[in-house]
Tab-separated table of C-alpha atoms in Angstrom:
chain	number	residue	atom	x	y	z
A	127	UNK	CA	-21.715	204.049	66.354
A	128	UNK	CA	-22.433	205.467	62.913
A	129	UNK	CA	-20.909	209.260	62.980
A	130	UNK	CA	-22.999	212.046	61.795
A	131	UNK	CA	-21.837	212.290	58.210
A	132	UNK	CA	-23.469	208.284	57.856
A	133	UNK	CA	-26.672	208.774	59.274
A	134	UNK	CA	-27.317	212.247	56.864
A	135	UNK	CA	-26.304	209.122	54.019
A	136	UNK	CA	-29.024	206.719	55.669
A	137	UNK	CA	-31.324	209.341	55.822
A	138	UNK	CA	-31.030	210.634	52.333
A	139	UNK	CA	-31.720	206.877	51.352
A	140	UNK	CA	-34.861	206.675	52.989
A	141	UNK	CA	-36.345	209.973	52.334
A	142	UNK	CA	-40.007	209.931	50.363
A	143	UNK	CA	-40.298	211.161	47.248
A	144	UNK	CA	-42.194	214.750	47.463
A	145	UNK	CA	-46.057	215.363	46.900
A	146	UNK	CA	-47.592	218.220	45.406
A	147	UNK	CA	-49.834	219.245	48.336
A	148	UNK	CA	-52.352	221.828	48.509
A	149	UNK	CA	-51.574	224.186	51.110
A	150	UNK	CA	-54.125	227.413	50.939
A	151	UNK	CA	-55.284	230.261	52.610
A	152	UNK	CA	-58.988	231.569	53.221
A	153	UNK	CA	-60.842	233.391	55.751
A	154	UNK	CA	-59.692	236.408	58.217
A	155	UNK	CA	-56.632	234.197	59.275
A	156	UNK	CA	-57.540	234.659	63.611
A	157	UNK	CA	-55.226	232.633	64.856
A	158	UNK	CA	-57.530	228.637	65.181
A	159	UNK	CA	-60.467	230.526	63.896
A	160	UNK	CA	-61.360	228.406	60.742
A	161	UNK	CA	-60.384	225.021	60.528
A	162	UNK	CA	-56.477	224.206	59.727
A	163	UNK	CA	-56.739	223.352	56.359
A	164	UNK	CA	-58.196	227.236	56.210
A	165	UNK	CA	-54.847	228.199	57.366
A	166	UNK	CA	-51.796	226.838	55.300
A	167	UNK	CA	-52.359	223.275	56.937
A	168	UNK	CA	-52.597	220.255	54.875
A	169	UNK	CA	-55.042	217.805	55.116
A	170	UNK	CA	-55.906	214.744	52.659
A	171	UNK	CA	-59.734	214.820	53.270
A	172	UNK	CA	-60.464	217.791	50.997
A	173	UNK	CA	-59.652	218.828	47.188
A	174	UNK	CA	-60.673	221.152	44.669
A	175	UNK	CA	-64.765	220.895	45.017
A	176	UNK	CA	-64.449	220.954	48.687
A	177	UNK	CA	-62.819	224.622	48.324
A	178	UNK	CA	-65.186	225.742	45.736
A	179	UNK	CA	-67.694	224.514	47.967
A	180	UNK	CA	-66.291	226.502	51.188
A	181	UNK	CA	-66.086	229.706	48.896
A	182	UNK	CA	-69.866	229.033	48.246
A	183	UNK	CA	-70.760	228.707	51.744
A	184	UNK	CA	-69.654	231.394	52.888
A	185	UNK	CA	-70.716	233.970	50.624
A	186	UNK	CA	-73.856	232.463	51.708
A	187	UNK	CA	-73.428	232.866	55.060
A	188	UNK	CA	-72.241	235.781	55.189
A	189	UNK	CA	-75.082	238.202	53.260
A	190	UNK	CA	-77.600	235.657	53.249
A	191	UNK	CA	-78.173	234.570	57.373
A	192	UNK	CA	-75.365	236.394	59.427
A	193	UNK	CA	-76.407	240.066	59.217
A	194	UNK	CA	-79.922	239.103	60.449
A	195	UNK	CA	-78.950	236.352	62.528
A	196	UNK	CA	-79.821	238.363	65.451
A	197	UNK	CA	-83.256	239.783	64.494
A	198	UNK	CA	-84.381	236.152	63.529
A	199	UNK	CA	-82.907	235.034	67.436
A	200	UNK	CA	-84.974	238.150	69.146
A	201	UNK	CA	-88.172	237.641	66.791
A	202	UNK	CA	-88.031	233.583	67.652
A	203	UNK	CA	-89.090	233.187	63.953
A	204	UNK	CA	-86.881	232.540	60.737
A	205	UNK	CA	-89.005	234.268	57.473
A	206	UNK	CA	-90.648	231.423	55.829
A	207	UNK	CA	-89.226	231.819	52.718
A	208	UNK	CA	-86.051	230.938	54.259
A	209	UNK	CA	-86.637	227.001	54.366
A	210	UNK	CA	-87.333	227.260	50.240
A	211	UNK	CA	-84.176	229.354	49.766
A	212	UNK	CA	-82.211	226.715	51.577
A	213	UNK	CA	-84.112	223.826	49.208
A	214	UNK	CA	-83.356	225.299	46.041
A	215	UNK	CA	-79.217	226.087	46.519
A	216	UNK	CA	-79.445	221.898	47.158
A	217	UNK	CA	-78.946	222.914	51.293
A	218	UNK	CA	-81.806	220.419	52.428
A	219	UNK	CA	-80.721	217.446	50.470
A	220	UNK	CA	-77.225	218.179	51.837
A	221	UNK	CA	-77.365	217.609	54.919
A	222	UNK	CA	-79.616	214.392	55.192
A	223	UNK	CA	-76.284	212.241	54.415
A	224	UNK	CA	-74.524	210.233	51.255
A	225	UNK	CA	-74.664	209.606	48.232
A	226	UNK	CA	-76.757	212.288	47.076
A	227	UNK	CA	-80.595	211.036	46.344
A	228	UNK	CA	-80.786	211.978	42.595
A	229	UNK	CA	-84.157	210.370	42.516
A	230	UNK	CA	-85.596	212.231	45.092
A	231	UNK	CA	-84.305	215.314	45.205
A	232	UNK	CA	-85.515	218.069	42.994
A	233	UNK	CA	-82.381	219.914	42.984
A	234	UNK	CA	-78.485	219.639	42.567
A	235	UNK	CA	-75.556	219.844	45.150
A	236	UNK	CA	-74.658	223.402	45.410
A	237	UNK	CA	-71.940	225.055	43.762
A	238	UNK	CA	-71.933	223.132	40.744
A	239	UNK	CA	-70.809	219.732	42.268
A	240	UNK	CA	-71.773	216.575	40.319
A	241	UNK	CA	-73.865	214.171	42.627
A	242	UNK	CA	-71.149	211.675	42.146
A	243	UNK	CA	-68.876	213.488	43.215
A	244	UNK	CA	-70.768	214.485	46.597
A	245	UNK	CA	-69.586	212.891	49.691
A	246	UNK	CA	-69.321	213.046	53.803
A	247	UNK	CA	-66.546	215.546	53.941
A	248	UNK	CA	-69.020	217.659	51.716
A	249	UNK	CA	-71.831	217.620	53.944
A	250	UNK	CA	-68.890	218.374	56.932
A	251	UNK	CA	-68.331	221.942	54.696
A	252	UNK	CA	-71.934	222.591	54.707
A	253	UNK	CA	-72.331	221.545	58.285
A	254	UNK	CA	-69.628	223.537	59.395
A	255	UNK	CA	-69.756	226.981	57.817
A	256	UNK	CA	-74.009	227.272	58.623
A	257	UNK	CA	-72.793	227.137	62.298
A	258	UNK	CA	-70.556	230.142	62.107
A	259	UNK	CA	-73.739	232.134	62.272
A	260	UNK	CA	-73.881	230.942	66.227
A	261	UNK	CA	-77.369	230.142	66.794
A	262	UNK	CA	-78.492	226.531	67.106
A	263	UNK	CA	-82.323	228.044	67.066
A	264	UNK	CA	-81.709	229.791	63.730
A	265	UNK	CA	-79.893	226.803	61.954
A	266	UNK	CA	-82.754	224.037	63.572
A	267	UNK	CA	-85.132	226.405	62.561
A	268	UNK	CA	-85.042	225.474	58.907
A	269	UNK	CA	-82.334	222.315	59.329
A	270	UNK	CA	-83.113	220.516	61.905
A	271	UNK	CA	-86.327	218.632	61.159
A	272	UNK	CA	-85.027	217.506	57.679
A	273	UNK	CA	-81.805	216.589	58.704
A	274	UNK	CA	-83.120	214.045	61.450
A	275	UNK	CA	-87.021	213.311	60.259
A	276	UNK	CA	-86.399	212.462	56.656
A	277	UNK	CA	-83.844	209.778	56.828
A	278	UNK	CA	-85.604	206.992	58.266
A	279	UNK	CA	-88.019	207.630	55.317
A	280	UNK	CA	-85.300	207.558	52.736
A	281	UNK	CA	-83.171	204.284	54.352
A	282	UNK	CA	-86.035	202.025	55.545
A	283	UNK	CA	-89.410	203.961	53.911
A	284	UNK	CA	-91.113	201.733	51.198
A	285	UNK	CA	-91.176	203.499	47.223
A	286	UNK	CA	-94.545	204.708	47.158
A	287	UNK	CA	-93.680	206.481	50.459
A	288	UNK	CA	-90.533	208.207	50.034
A	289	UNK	CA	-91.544	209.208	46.315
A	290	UNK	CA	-95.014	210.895	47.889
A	291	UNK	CA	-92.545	212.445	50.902
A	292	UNK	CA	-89.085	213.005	49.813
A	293	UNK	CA	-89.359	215.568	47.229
A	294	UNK	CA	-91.775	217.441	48.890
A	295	UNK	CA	-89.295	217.868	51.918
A	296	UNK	CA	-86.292	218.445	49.406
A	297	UNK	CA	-88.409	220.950	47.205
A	298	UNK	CA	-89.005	223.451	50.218
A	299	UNK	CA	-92.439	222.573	50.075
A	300	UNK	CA	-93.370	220.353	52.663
A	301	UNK	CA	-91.991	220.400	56.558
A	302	UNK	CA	-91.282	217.484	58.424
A	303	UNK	CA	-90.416	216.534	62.019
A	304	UNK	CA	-89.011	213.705	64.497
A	305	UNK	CA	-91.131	213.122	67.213
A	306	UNK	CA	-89.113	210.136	69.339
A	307	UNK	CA	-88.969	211.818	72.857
A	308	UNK	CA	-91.817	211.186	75.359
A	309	UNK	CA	-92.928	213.339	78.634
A	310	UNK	CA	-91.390	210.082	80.133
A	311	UNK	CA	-89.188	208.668	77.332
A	312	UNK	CA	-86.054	210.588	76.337
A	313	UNK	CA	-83.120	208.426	75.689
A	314	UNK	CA	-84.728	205.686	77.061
A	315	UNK	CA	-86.365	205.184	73.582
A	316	UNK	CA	-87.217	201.620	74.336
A	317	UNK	CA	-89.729	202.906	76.752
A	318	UNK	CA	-91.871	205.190	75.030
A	319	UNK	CA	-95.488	205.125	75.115
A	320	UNK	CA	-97.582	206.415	72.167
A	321	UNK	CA	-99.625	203.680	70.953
A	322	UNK	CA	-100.732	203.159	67.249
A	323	UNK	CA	-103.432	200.081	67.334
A	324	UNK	CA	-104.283	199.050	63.958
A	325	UNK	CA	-108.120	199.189	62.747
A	326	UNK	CA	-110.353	196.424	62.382
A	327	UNK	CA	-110.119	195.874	58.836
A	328	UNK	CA	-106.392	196.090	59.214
A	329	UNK	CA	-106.200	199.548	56.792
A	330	UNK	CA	-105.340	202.165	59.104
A	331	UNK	CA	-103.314	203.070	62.824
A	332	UNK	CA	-104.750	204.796	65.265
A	333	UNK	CA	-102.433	206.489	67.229
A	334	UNK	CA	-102.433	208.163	70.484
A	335	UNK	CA	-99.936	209.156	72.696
A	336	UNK	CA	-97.692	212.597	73.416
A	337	UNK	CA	-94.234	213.799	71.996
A	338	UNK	CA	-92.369	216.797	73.565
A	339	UNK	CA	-89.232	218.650	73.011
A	340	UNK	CA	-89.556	218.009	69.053
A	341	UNK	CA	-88.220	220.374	67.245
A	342	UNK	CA	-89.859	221.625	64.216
A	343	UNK	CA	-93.417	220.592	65.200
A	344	UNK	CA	-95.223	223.727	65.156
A	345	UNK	CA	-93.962	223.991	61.575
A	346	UNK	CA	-94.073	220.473	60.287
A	347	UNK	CA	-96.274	219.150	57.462
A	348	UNK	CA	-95.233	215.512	58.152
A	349	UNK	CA	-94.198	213.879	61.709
A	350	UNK	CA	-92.268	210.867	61.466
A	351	UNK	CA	-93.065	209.305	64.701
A	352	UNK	CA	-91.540	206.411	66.922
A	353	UNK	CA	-94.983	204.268	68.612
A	354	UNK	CA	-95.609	201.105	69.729
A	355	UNK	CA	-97.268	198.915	67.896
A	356	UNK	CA	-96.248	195.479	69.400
A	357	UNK	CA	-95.117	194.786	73.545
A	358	UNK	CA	-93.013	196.355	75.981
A	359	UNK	CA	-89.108	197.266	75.473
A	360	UNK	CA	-87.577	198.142	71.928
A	361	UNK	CA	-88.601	194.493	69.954
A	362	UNK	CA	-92.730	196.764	70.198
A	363	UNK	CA	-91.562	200.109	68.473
A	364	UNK	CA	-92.085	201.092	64.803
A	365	UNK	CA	-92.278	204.211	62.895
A	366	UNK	CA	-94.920	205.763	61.275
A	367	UNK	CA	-95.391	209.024	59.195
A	368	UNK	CA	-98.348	211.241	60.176
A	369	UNK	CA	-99.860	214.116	58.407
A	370	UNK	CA	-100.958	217.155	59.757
A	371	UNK	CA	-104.448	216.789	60.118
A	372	UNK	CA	-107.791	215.850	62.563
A	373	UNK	CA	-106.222	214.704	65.853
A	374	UNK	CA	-102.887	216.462	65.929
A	375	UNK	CA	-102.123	219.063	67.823
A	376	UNK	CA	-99.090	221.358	68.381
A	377	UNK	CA	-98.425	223.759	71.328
A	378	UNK	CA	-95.223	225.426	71.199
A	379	UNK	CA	-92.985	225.251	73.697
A	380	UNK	CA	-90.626	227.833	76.034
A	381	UNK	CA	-87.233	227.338	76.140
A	382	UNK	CA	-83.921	228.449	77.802
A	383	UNK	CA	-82.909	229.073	74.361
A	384	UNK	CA	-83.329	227.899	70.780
A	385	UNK	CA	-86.175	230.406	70.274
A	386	UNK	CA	-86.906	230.444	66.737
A	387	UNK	CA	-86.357	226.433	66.302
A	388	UNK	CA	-90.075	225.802	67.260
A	389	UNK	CA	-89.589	223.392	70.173
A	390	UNK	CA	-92.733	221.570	70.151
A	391	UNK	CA	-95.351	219.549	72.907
A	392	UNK	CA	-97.369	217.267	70.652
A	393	UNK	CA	-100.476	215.173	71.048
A	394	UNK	CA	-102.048	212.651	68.921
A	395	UNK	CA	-104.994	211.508	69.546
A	396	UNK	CA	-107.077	209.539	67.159
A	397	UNK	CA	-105.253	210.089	64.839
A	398	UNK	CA	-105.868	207.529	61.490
A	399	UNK	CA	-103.106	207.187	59.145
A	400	UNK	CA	-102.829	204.431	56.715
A	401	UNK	CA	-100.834	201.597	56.528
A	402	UNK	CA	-99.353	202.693	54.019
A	403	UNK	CA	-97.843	205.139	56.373
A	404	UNK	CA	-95.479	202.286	58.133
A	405	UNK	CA	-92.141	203.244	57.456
A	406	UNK	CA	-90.265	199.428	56.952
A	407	UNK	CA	-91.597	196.928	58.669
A	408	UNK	CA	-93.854	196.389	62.032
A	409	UNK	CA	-91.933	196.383	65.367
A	410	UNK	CA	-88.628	197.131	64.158
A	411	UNK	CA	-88.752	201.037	64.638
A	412	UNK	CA	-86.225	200.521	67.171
A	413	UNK	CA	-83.521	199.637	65.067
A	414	UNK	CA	-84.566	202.425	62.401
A	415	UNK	CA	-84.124	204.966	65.106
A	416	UNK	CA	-80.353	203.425	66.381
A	417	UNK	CA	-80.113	203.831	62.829
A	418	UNK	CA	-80.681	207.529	62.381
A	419	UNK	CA	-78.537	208.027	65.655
A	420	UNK	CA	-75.460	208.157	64.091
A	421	UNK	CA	-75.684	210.639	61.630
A	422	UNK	CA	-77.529	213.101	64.020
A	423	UNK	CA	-74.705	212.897	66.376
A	424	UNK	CA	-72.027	213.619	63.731
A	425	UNK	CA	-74.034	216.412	62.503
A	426	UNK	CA	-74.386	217.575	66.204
A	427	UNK	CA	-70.499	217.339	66.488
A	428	UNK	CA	-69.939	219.180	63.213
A	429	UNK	CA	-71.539	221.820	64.781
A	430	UNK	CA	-70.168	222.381	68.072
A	431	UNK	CA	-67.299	222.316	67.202
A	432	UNK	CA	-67.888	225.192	65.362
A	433	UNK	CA	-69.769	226.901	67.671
A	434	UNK	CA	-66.862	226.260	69.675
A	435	UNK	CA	-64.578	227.709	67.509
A	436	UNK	CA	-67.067	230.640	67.073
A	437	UNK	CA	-66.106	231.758	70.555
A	438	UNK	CA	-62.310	231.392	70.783
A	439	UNK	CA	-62.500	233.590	67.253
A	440	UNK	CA	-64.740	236.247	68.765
A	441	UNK	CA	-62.617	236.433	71.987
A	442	UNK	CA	-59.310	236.631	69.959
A	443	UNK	CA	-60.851	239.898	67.830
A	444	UNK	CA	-62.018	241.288	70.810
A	445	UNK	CA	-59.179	240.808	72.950
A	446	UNK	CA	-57.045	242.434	70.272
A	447	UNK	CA	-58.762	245.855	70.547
A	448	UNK	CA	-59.827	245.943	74.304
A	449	UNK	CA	-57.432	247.060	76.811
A	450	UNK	CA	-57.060	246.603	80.387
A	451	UNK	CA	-54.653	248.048	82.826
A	452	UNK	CA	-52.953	249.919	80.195
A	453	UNK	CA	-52.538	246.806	77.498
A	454	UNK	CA	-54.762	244.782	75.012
A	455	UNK	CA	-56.781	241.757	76.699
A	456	UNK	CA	-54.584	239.374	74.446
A	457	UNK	CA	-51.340	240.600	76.418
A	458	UNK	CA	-52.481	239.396	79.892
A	459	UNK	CA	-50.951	236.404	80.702
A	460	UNK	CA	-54.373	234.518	82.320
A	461	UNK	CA	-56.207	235.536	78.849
A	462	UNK	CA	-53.374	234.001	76.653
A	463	UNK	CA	-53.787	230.989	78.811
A	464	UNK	CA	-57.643	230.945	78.736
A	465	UNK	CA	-57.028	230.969	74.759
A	466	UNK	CA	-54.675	228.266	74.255
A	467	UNK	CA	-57.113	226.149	76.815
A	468	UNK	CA	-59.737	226.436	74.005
A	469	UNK	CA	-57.503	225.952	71.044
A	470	UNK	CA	-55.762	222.897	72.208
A	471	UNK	CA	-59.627	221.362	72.916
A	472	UNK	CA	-60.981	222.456	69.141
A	473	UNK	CA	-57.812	221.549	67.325
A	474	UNK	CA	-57.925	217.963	68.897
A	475	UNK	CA	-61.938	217.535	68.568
A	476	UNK	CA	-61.609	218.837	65.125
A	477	UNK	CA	-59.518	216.095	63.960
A	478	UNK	CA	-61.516	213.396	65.553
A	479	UNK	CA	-64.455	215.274	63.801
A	480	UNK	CA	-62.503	214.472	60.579
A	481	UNK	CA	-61.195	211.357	61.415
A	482	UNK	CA	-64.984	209.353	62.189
A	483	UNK	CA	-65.976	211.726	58.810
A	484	UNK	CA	-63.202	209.478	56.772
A	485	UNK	CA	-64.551	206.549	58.331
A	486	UNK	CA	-67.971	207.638	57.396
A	487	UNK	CA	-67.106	207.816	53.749
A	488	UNK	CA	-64.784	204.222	53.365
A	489	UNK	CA	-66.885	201.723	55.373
A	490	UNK	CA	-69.787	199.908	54.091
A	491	UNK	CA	-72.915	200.961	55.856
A	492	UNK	CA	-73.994	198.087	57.664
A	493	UNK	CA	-70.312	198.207	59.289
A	494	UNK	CA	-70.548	201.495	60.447
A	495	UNK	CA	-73.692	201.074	62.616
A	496	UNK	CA	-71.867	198.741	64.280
A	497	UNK	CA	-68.092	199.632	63.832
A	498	UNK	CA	-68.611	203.246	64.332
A	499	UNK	CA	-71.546	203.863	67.341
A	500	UNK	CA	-69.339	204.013	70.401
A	501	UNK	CA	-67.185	206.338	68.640
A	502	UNK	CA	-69.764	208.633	67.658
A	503	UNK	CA	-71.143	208.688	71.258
A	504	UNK	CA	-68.254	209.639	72.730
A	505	UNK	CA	-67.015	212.148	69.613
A	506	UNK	CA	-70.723	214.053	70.753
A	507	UNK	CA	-69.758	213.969	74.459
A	508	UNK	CA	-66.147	215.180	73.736
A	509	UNK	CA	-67.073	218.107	71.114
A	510	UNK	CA	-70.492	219.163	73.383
A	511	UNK	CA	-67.828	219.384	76.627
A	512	UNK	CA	-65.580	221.388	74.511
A	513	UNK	CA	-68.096	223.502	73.107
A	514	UNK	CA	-69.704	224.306	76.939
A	515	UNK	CA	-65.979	224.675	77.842
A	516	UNK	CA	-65.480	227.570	74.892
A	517	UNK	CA	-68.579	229.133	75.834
A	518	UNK	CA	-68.042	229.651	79.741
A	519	UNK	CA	-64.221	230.818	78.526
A	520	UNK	CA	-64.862	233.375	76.084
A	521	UNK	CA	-68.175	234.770	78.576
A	522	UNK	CA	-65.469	235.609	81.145
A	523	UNK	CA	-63.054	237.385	78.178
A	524	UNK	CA	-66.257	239.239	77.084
A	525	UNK	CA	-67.607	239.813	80.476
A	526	UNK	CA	-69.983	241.995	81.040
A	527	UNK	CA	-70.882	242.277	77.087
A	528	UNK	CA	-71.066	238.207	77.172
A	529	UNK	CA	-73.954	238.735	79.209
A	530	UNK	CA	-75.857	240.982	76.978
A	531	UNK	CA	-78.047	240.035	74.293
A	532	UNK	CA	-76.946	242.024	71.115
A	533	UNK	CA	-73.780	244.042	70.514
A	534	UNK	CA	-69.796	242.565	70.509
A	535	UNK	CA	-71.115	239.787	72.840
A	536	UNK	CA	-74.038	238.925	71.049
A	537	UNK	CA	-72.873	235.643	69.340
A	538	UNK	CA	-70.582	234.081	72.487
A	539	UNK	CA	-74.201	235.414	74.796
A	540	UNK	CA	-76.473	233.655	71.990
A	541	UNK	CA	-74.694	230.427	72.003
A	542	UNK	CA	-74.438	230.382	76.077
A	543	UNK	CA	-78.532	230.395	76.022
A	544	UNK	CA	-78.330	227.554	73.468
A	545	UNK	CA	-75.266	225.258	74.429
A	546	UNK	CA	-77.481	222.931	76.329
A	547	UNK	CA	-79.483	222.024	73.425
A	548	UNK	CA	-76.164	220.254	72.157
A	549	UNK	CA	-75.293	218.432	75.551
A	550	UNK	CA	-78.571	216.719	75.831
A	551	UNK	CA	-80.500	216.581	72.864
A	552	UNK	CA	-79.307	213.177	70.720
A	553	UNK	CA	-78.296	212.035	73.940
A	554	UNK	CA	-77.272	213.299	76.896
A	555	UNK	CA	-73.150	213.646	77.975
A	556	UNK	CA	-73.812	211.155	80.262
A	557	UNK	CA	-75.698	208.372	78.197
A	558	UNK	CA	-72.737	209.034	75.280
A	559	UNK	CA	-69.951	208.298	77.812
A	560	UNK	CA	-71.959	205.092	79.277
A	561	UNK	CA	-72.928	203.827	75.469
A	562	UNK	CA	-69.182	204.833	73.840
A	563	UNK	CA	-67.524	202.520	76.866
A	564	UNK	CA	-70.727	199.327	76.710
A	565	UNK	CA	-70.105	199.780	72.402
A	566	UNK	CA	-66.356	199.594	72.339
A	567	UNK	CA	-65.927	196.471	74.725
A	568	UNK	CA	-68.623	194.748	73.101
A	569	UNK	CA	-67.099	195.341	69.772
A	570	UNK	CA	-63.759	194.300	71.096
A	571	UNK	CA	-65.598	190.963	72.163
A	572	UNK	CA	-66.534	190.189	68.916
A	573	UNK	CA	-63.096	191.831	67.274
A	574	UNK	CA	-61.013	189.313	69.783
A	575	UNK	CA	-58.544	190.187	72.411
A	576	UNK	CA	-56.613	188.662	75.024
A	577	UNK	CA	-58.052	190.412	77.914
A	578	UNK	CA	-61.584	188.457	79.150
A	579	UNK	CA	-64.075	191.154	78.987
């Protein structure tokens, strides 16, 4: 046996030569409120325009959406103007994925980053610090129908289409939507039912059918719609953009929560659009709309994990100044415990967040669809369970105030109303834990192993 004196030899031997690694310090410093790289940690994912990017964010944040937050939540309405303001700091074209679309975009990445520089862990920043405001209705309000209805148009949509589209969207001008989900087609998508027939002359669709639950409808200029335009099942589905016009009509919907998001019930009916219109090709809509999955989902999981995060930091502040039984909320044992619950869920789900992010940025495209699907499915069931988790914790911290709209409770009490939208929107917790299991032994089939699957 080698005594101690050989092993500190050995050791000395093998140790790695050190790295100059950024370890910094922003934000209020709650204990697992920001991210860890916030907080002395680490991390290779971000460097110097990442930071400058953070700083940006959330001076943004901060006098720009969060001391109105509320009034927009109670008045169901963001101000117009708000959706322009977003498109000209380059907030719109940020969010709709990588690399950055310097042909269609009329503006620049915010905070002075080059478009060649701009990638996923960018977008992750952005993503991240708009949810510390904690309302999903305010952030879909002006996000949500570019983030998810403008992609299909930019990955499958022919020139003529996404140069007549895109930079209206981008330039603030122009509102868009997704309409995919059915009265009797949610994530079932291969069973929708809104029919586009073409015309006799072969010119024009005419479509017909109804959408509901879109978000973004009431206000949308353009609807980029899932139909059928061939048989039954998914091989029959393409997509088609429609413009506001004769035929379309939008009736706003009520909601638990997500007020000022504009959920939306939408019929079409006779409505012509031209060919031209046809975003790819005929009957493979389907595939466009798998597609677009992914990077909604990772979007969705940007965010709740922030939300999450939202409510272990407002429980922490306000268990440090409220006092029960003659000591601060922090000091009771069952509150300590309630905390670390939360922080061991968001410091795990954070770096899976990170970790499908990396992947995100180093495989080719075509792999990831494939590669990366189950993952994502199950990343959105994980971070929405932790996020619903967080929010029924730091209610019971809060009590009484997490049940009142306004006041200390007012963000932990907004985001109860609205943590549903996360768990079933983009698919539900249940349909992400069937599809993350059927994805990753499929992919192990075609991978290899030794077990017969």
């Amino acid at each position: 046996m080698p005594d101690a004196k050989d092993l500190t030899a050995v050791a000395a031997r093998q140790s790695l030569p050190s790295v100059d690694v950024y370890r910094g310090q922003f934000g209020d410093q709650i204990p697992f409120g920001d991210p860890a790289w916030y907080q002395h940690w680490a991390s290779p994912y971000y460097n110097e325009s990442h930071r400058r990017l953070r700083a940006f964010m959330r001076d943004f944040v901060d006098t720009e959406l969060m001391p109105f937050c509320h009034e927009w939540d109670e008045a169901q309405n963001v101000p117009p103007s708000l959706f322009k303001r977003f498109a000209e700091l380059g907030l719109l074209t940020a969010i709709i994925g990588c690399p950055w679309p310097v042909k269609y975009s009329p503006y620049p990445p915010p905070a002075g980053i080059s478009p060649e520089e701009w990638d996923p862990f960018h977008e992750l920043v952005v993503t991240d610090e708009l949810a510390r405001v904690a309302s999903i209705g305010v952030l879909w309000a002006v996000v949500s129908g570019v983030r998810i209805g403008l992609p299909p148009i930019l990955h499958f949509g022919s020139e003529e289409l996404k140069g007549r589209v895109i930079p209206q969207v981008l330039g603030g001008n122009k509102r868009i939507c997704l309409c995919i989900t059915e009265p009797s087609a949610g994530s079932d998508v291969s069973g929708l039912l809104t029919e586009a027939v073409k015309t006799a002359d072969g010119s024009s669709y005419i479509i017909n059918g109804e959408k509901k639950w879109i978000t973004n409808g009431v206000f949308a200029d353009y609807f980029t719609v899932a139909c059928r335009t061939g048989g039954s099942g998914s091989g029959g589905v393409s997509m088609i953009v429609v413009e506001r016009g004769p035929g379309v009509t939008t009736r706003r919907m009520k909601c638990t929560g997500v007020w000022p998001s504009g959920t939306t019930y939408i019929t079409f009916e006779d409505v012509q659009t031209s060919v031209s219109n046809l975003i790819g090709k005929e009957n493979e809509g389907f595939k466009y709309t798998m597609y677009n999955f992914n990077h909604e989902r990772l979007g969705i999981c940007q965010n709740a994990v922030r939300f999450a995060r939202v409510c272990l930091e407002e429980s922490i502040k306000y268990g440090l100044k409220r006092k029960t039984f003659g000591k601060r909320l922090v000091d009771h044992g069952v509150i300590r415990a309630k905390l670390a619950h939360m922080a061991r869920q968001i410091e795990a789900t954070q770096r899976w967040v990170e970790d499908v992010t990396y992947q995100t940025k180093v495989l080719p495209r075509e792999e990831q669809d494939t590669f990366l699907g189950g993952s994502i499915a199950l990343l959105k069931a994980q971070c929405t369970v932790c996020f619903e988790f967080c929010v029924r914790e730091s209610i019971q911290i809060f009590g009484g105030l997490g049940y009142t709209r306004g006041g200390q409770g007012e963000k932990v009490e907004r985001l109860a109303r609205d943590v549903k939208a996360y768990t079933i929107p983009g698919g539900s917790e249940e349909i992400m834990l069937e599809q993350g299991i059927k994805m990753a032994l499929k992919q192990a089939g075609k991978l290899g192993t030794s077990h017969k699957l």
